[in-house]
């Protein structure tokens, strides 16, 4: 199982049971096809996406598992943040459909060939897709929801310490001056 | 310096005068029966749903107090909003609440219903439940223990027996514009039917 | 004769649903012709919140991802952080973790039993099994200080030392539960009314099931002995003896029988843990730069076997105090969509709750 | 599959429980025993609290306010502030007690509270030595 991968790809050993492999967007379908036919990694168990905003890319991770569930292989594929479409794996793996649907909603990634890219968890969402790094959840909360009042007497402790020190200092100086 | 739940202590003195029963015997009897047959809508809206089975089954057996779970809003008196509420759930909660027949009460379970709780900075949970629905009793905890939930029911019983005009369902009728405005701010105008139509002919 | 199709929403406000979710059903008479799952009622954006919190702050929130069974989440989070940061956990802490995970599994199975029996109208089972789960929660209370959310398994170890006499009390509880399991056999698993409802309903079969990413009792109920505790061992599971129960029928009853056997296996594991628990040893490996703890720019994937199937965490650090990305995949995501939707077609309306309970679908972990 | 009579009659074994003593904990009448170490309400020993705001910093829910104290019980309290907890935010994770340098902030076992006014859930920890 490993020998085929070692021969054909640059395999990264993360742990004894977890491997990673970098592919480009164009190679993805072909590589997946090769791996599922020639090795026992034939199940998609997770589809992840990481937003590397400072490098202007999304990193998608296709987590493959073998039939024995003993080893994991992650296919990593970087795509530009502005040109965000990927080929869909829905025909290869039935479970990919819902995972892609989720990523579509959370990151705004399009999956060509997936017919089910409608609302997943959010209803009537019209802001930036929420899992993108530029989406500021606290700013959104402040704009859309209110917090309960009554906590305005919160003090900044550093300021208070400074004030106290200054007060103590002036208290010391005053008697000496007088 | 006061300890414990501070504003509560400050308001203790005012409260002693306010609860003076002016009810007739029949009203008192009705209130007693109401307080001892509370039907809870079985809608687990959030985390809190996990502490409901122990409360309703043999260990804590809240049926001692006359609290029973029912399946439909039409039969229910109590709605337990168990924790955080996403806008998508809140829409269903409001619909369920409006379908319930009066008198009806809401119990807010846990921190999340009071001021956002753990999810205070989450884009998809509401922070103050009482903006959208009138809450009659809040229960402290994250998760509240079943004992705390029972404490909430016991205090709610007292409130029902006091039969005050501040009960949530009366608030919801009289201050509907306020609640509706907050709901519309979150959902927009088109999605919810107007509750006013239900009590258009009623003498408020 | 004209045949009319009606659409009903099973949930979110419905006593037969396994949480706050909804299944849209097209019905022809009593028979389902199309099913569609709707989630999102519980979406809290955990993955976003975790990006805003430092690592020690984030660990308190992960346990909320799955409400009936929080501990696999804590373990997963801790394992992923430890793997990225290269922290070794002491043997004693690992044993305590295994103990906590198995207690949680036992509790989750008892809770499942209440739901499954409720879906066929056997109320007494729920009254009993939730009581027994409460006894486990009592022990959790003593150990961790929390009833449902324990916040106990921490990157580097566990947060508290075992209280005095805890293992004896656990051992006594296991003796009690062992007896109760026989009572449950009579009351529930061998009950003719449950058998009649469950046998031949919700059948999952075929070689394809391995490729479709199912896990847990769905696989074990149709003959594949897949269990991450054995196949891809974490913590100390490779040093403990236990069997992986399987059934071949693939229906609701087979999955129930698998769970019945798993409860006994959990008790067996717990007994071994009690016997082998080291007397001495640190329970906590201090994190370097504790409150300003950082993760390297690396990523990893960690999976544990929860009571319902494979719980996988993908975690990527970026050299800062925050986690760049943590993506959670619970077993329910696949089960509720690509398994439940086709499985319900052709079933009767009254079997929806039965099938959903038997797949162990838990909405909070689907949408996080 | 053949359904045996035994399988129909076995559930009736539950009837034997009729003669057993009920296991129910009757909460409002009988208070259950508090578990030592349960994470309930906060207590703060003001004679040792140094007002450092570590608890405020570590709280991921921003549940802790530092408020001015009337009279100093601890001369080492440099800021003259003590924590107050918003129970509309707290999740009882006890990280605040973990990071407390003088160990003055603790959690007690009491945890039961219900109220009809949401504004009353600001909690001033009781001044109890632990």
Coordinates of N, CA and C in Angstrom, one line a residue, chain C residues 266-367:
Chain C
X266 N -17.2 -2.0 27.6 CA -16.8 -0.8 28.4 C -16.5 -1.1 29.8
X267 N -17.4 -1.9 30.4 CA -17.2 -2.3 31.8 C -16.0 -3.1 31.9
X268 N -15.7 -4.0 31.0 CA -14.5 -4.8 31.0 C -13.3 -3.9 30.9
X269 N -13.3 -2.9 30.1 CA -12.1 -2.0 30.0 C -11.9 -1.2 31.3
X270 N -13.1 -0.8 31.8 CA -13.0 0.0 33.1 C -12.4 -0.8 34.2
X271 N -12.7 -2.1 34.2 CA -12.2 -3.0 35.3 C -10.7 -3.1 35.1
X272 N -10.2 -3.2 33.8 CA -8.8 -3.3 33.6 C -8.1 -2.0 34.0
X273 N -8.7 -0.9 33.7 CA -8.1 0.4 34.1 C -8.0 0.5 35.6
X274 N -9.0 0.1 36.3 CA -9.0 0.1 37.8 C -7.8 -0.7 38.3
X275 N -7.7 -1.9 37.7 CA -6.6 -2.8 38.1 C -5.2 -2.3 37.8
X276 N -5.1 -1.7 36.6 CA -3.8 -1.3 36.2 C -3.4 0.1 36.5
X277 N -4.3 0.9 37.0 CA -4.0 2.3 37.3 C -2.7 2.5 38.1
X278 N -1.7 3.2 37.7 CA -0.5 3.4 38.5 C -0.8 4.2 39.7
X279 N -0.2 3.8 40.8 CA -0.5 4.5 42.1 C 0.0 5.9 42.1
X280 N 1.2 6.1 41.6 CA 1.9 7.3 41.6 C 2.1 7.9 40.2
X281 N 2.4 9.1 40.1 CA 2.7 9.7 38.8 C 2.0 11.1 38.7
X282 N 2.6 11.9 37.9 CA 2.0 13.2 37.6 C 0.8 13.1 36.8
X283 N -0.2 13.9 37.0 CA -1.4 13.9 36.2 C -1.3 15.0 35.1
X284 N -0.4 15.9 35.3 CA -0.4 17.0 34.4 C 1.1 17.3 34.0
X285 N 1.2 17.5 32.7 CA 2.5 17.9 32.1 C 2.4 19.4 31.9
X286 N 3.1 20.2 32.6 CA 2.9 21.7 32.4 C 3.2 22.1 30.9
X287 N 2.3 22.9 30.4 CA 2.6 23.4 29.0 C 3.7 24.4 29.1
X288 N 4.6 24.4 28.1 CA 5.6 25.4 28.1 C 4.9 26.8 27.9
X289 N 5.4 27.8 28.6 CA 4.9 29.2 28.6 C 3.3 29.1 28.8
X290 N 2.9 28.6 29.9 CA 1.5 28.1 30.0 C 0.5 29.0 29.3
X291 N 0.4 30.3 29.8 CA -0.7 31.1 29.2 C -0.4 31.7 27.8
X292 N 0.9 31.7 27.5 CA 1.2 32.2 26.2 C 1.7 31.0 25.3
X293 N 1.1 29.9 25.5 CA 1.4 28.7 24.8 C 1.1 28.8 23.3
X294 N 2.1 28.4 22.5 CA 1.9 28.5 21.0 C 2.0 27.2 20.3
X295 N 1.4 27.1 19.2 CA 1.5 25.9 18.4 C 2.3 26.2 17.2
X296 N 3.1 25.2 16.7 CA 3.9 25.5 15.5 C 3.0 25.5 14.2
X297 N 3.6 25.9 13.1 CA 2.8 26.0 11.9 C 2.8 24.6 11.3
X298 N 2.0 23.8 11.8 CA 1.8 22.4 11.4 C 0.4 22.0 11.4
X299 N 0.0 20.9 10.8 CA -1.3 20.5 11.0 C -1.4 19.0 11.2
X300 N -2.5 18.5 11.8 CA -2.6 17.1 12.1 C -4.0 16.7 12.1
X301 N -4.3 15.4 12.1 CA -5.6 14.9 12.2 C -5.7 13.9 13.3
X302 N -6.6 14.0 14.2 CA -6.7 13.0 15.3 C -8.2 12.5 15.3
X303 N -8.3 11.2 15.5 CA -9.7 10.7 15.5 C -9.8 9.8 16.7
X304 N -10.9 9.9 17.4 CA -11.2 8.9 18.5 C -12.5 8.3 18.2
X305 N -12.8 7.1 18.8 CA -14.0 6.4 18.6 C -15.0 6.9 19.7
X306 N -16.0 7.6 19.4 CA -17.0 8.0 20.4 C -18.0 6.9 20.5
X307 N -19.0 7.1 21.3 CA -20.0 6.0 21.4 C -20.8 5.8 20.2
X308 N -20.7 6.8 19.2 CA -21.6 6.6 18.0 C -20.7 6.5 16.7
X309 N -19.4 6.6 16.9 CA -18.6 6.4 15.7 C -17.4 7.3 15.7
X310 N -16.8 7.5 14.6 CA -15.5 8.2 14.5 C -15.7 9.7 14.7
X311 N -14.9 10.3 15.6 CA -14.9 11.7 15.8 C -13.5 12.2 15.4
X312 N -13.5 13.0 14.4 CA -12.2 13.4 13.9 C -12.0 14.9 14.0
X313 N -10.8 15.3 14.4 CA -10.4 16.7 14.5 C -9.3 17.0 13.6
X314 N -9.4 18.0 12.7 CA -8.3 18.5 11.9 C -7.8 19.7 12.6
X315 N -6.6 19.8 12.9 CA -6.1 21.0 13.6 C -4.8 21.6 12.9
X316 N -4.9 22.9 12.7 CA -3.7 23.5 12.1 C -3.3 24.7 13.0
X317 N -2.0 24.7 13.3 CA -1.5 25.8 14.1 C -0.8 26.8 13.1
X318 N -0.5 28.0 13.6 CA 0.2 29.0 12.7 C 1.3 29.7 13.4
X319 N 1.8 29.1 14.5 CA 2.9 29.8 15.2 C 2.4 30.8 16.2
X320 N 1.1 31.1 16.3 CA 0.6 32.0 17.3 C -0.1 31.3 18.5
X321 N -0.6 32.1 19.4 CA -1.3 31.5 20.5 C -2.7 30.9 20.2
X322 N -3.2 31.3 19.0 CA -4.5 30.8 18.6 C -4.3 29.6 17.7
X323 N -5.3 28.9 17.6 CA -5.4 27.8 16.6 C -5.8 28.4 15.3
X324 N -5.1 28.1 14.2 CA -5.5 28.7 12.9 C -6.8 28.1 12.5
X325 N -6.9 26.8 12.5 CA -8.2 26.2 12.1 C -8.4 24.8 12.8
X326 N -9.5 24.7 13.3 CA -9.9 23.4 13.9 C -11.2 22.9 13.2
X327 N -11.1 21.9 12.5 CA -12.4 21.4 11.9 C -12.8 20.1 12.5
X328 N -14.0 20.0 12.9 CA -14.6 18.9 13.6 C -15.4 18.1 12.6
X329 N -15.3 16.8 12.7 CA -16.2 15.9 11.9 C -16.7 14.9 12.9
X330 N -18.0 15.0 13.2 CA -18.6 13.9 14.0 C -19.2 12.9 13.1
X331 N -19.5 11.7 13.7 CA -20.1 10.6 12.8 C -21.4 11.1 12.3
X332 N -22.1 12.0 13.0 CA -23.5 12.3 12.5 C -23.6 13.0 11.2
X333 N -22.5 13.7 10.9 CA -22.5 14.5 9.6 C -22.8 13.6 8.5
X334 N -22.1 12.5 8.3 CA -22.4 11.6 7.2 C -23.6 10.8 7.5
X335 N -23.8 10.4 8.7 CA -25.0 9.5 8.9 C -26.3 10.3 8.7
X336 N -26.3 11.6 9.1 CA -27.6 12.3 8.9 C -27.9 12.7 7.5
X337 N -26.9 12.7 6.7 CA -27.2 13.1 5.3 C -27.1 12.0 4.3
X338 N -25.9 11.5 4.1 CA -25.8 10.6 3.0 C -26.2 9.2 3.4
X339 N -26.5 8.9 4.7 CA -27.0 7.6 5.1 C -28.5 7.7 5.3
X340 N -28.9 8.7 6.1 CA -30.3 8.8 6.6 C -31.3 9.0 5.4
X341 N -30.9 9.9 4.5 CA -31.8 10.3 3.4 C -32.2 9.1 2.6
X342 N -31.3 8.4 2.0 CA -31.7 7.2 1.3 C -32.3 6.1 2.1
X343 N -31.9 6.0 3.4 CA -32.4 4.9 4.2 C -33.8 5.1 4.5
X344 N -34.3 6.3 4.7 CA -35.7 6.5 5.1 C -36.7 6.2 3.9
X345 N -36.2 6.3 2.7 CA -37.1 6.1 1.5 C -37.7 4.7 1.6
X346 N -39.0 4.6 1.5 CA -39.6 3.3 1.6 C -40.0 2.8 3.0
X347 N -39.5 3.5 4.0 CA -39.9 3.2 5.3 C -41.2 3.9 5.7
X348 N -41.8 3.4 6.8 CA -43.0 4.1 7.2 C -42.7 5.2 8.1
X349 N -43.6 6.1 8.2 CA -43.4 7.3 9.0 C -43.1 7.0 10.5
X350 N -43.8 6.0 11.0 CA -43.6 5.6 12.4 C -42.2 5.1 12.7
X351 N -41.4 4.8 11.6 CA -40.1 4.2 11.9 C -39.0 5.3 11.8
X352 N -39.4 6.5 11.6 CA -38.3 7.6 11.4 C -37.6 7.8 12.7
X353 N -38.3 7.9 13.8 CA -37.6 8.2 15.1 C -36.8 6.9 15.4
X354 N -37.3 5.8 15.2 CA -36.6 4.5 15.5 C -35.2 4.5 14.7
X355 N -35.2 4.8 13.4 CA -34.0 4.7 12.6 C -33.1 5.8 13.0
X356 N -33.6 7.0 13.3 CA -32.7 8.1 13.6 C -32.0 7.8 14.9
X357 N -32.7 7.3 15.9 CA -32.1 6.9 17.2 C -31.1 5.9 17.0
X358 N -31.3 4.9 16.2 CA -30.4 3.8 16.1 C -29.1 4.2 15.3
X359 N -29.2 5.2 14.5 CA -28.0 5.7 13.9 C -27.2 6.6 14.8
X360 N -27.8 7.0 15.9 CA -27.2 7.8 16.9 C -26.9 9.2 16.4
X361 N -27.9 9.8 15.7 CA -27.7 11.1 15.1 C -27.8 12.2 16.1
X362 N -26.8 13.0 16.2 CA -26.7 14.1 17.2 C -26.5 15.4 16.6
X363 N -27.5 16.2 16.4 CA -27.4 17.4 15.6 C -26.3 18.4 16.1
X364 N -26.0 18.7 17.4 CA -25.0 19.7 17.7 C -23.7 19.4 17.0
X365 N -23.3 18.2 16.8 CA -22.0 18.0 16.2 C -22.1 18.0 14.6
X366 N -23.2 18.0 14.1 CA -23.3 18.1 12.6 C -22.9 19.5 12.2
X367 N -23.5 20.5 12.8 CA -23.3 21.9 12.3 C -22.4 22.6 13.2

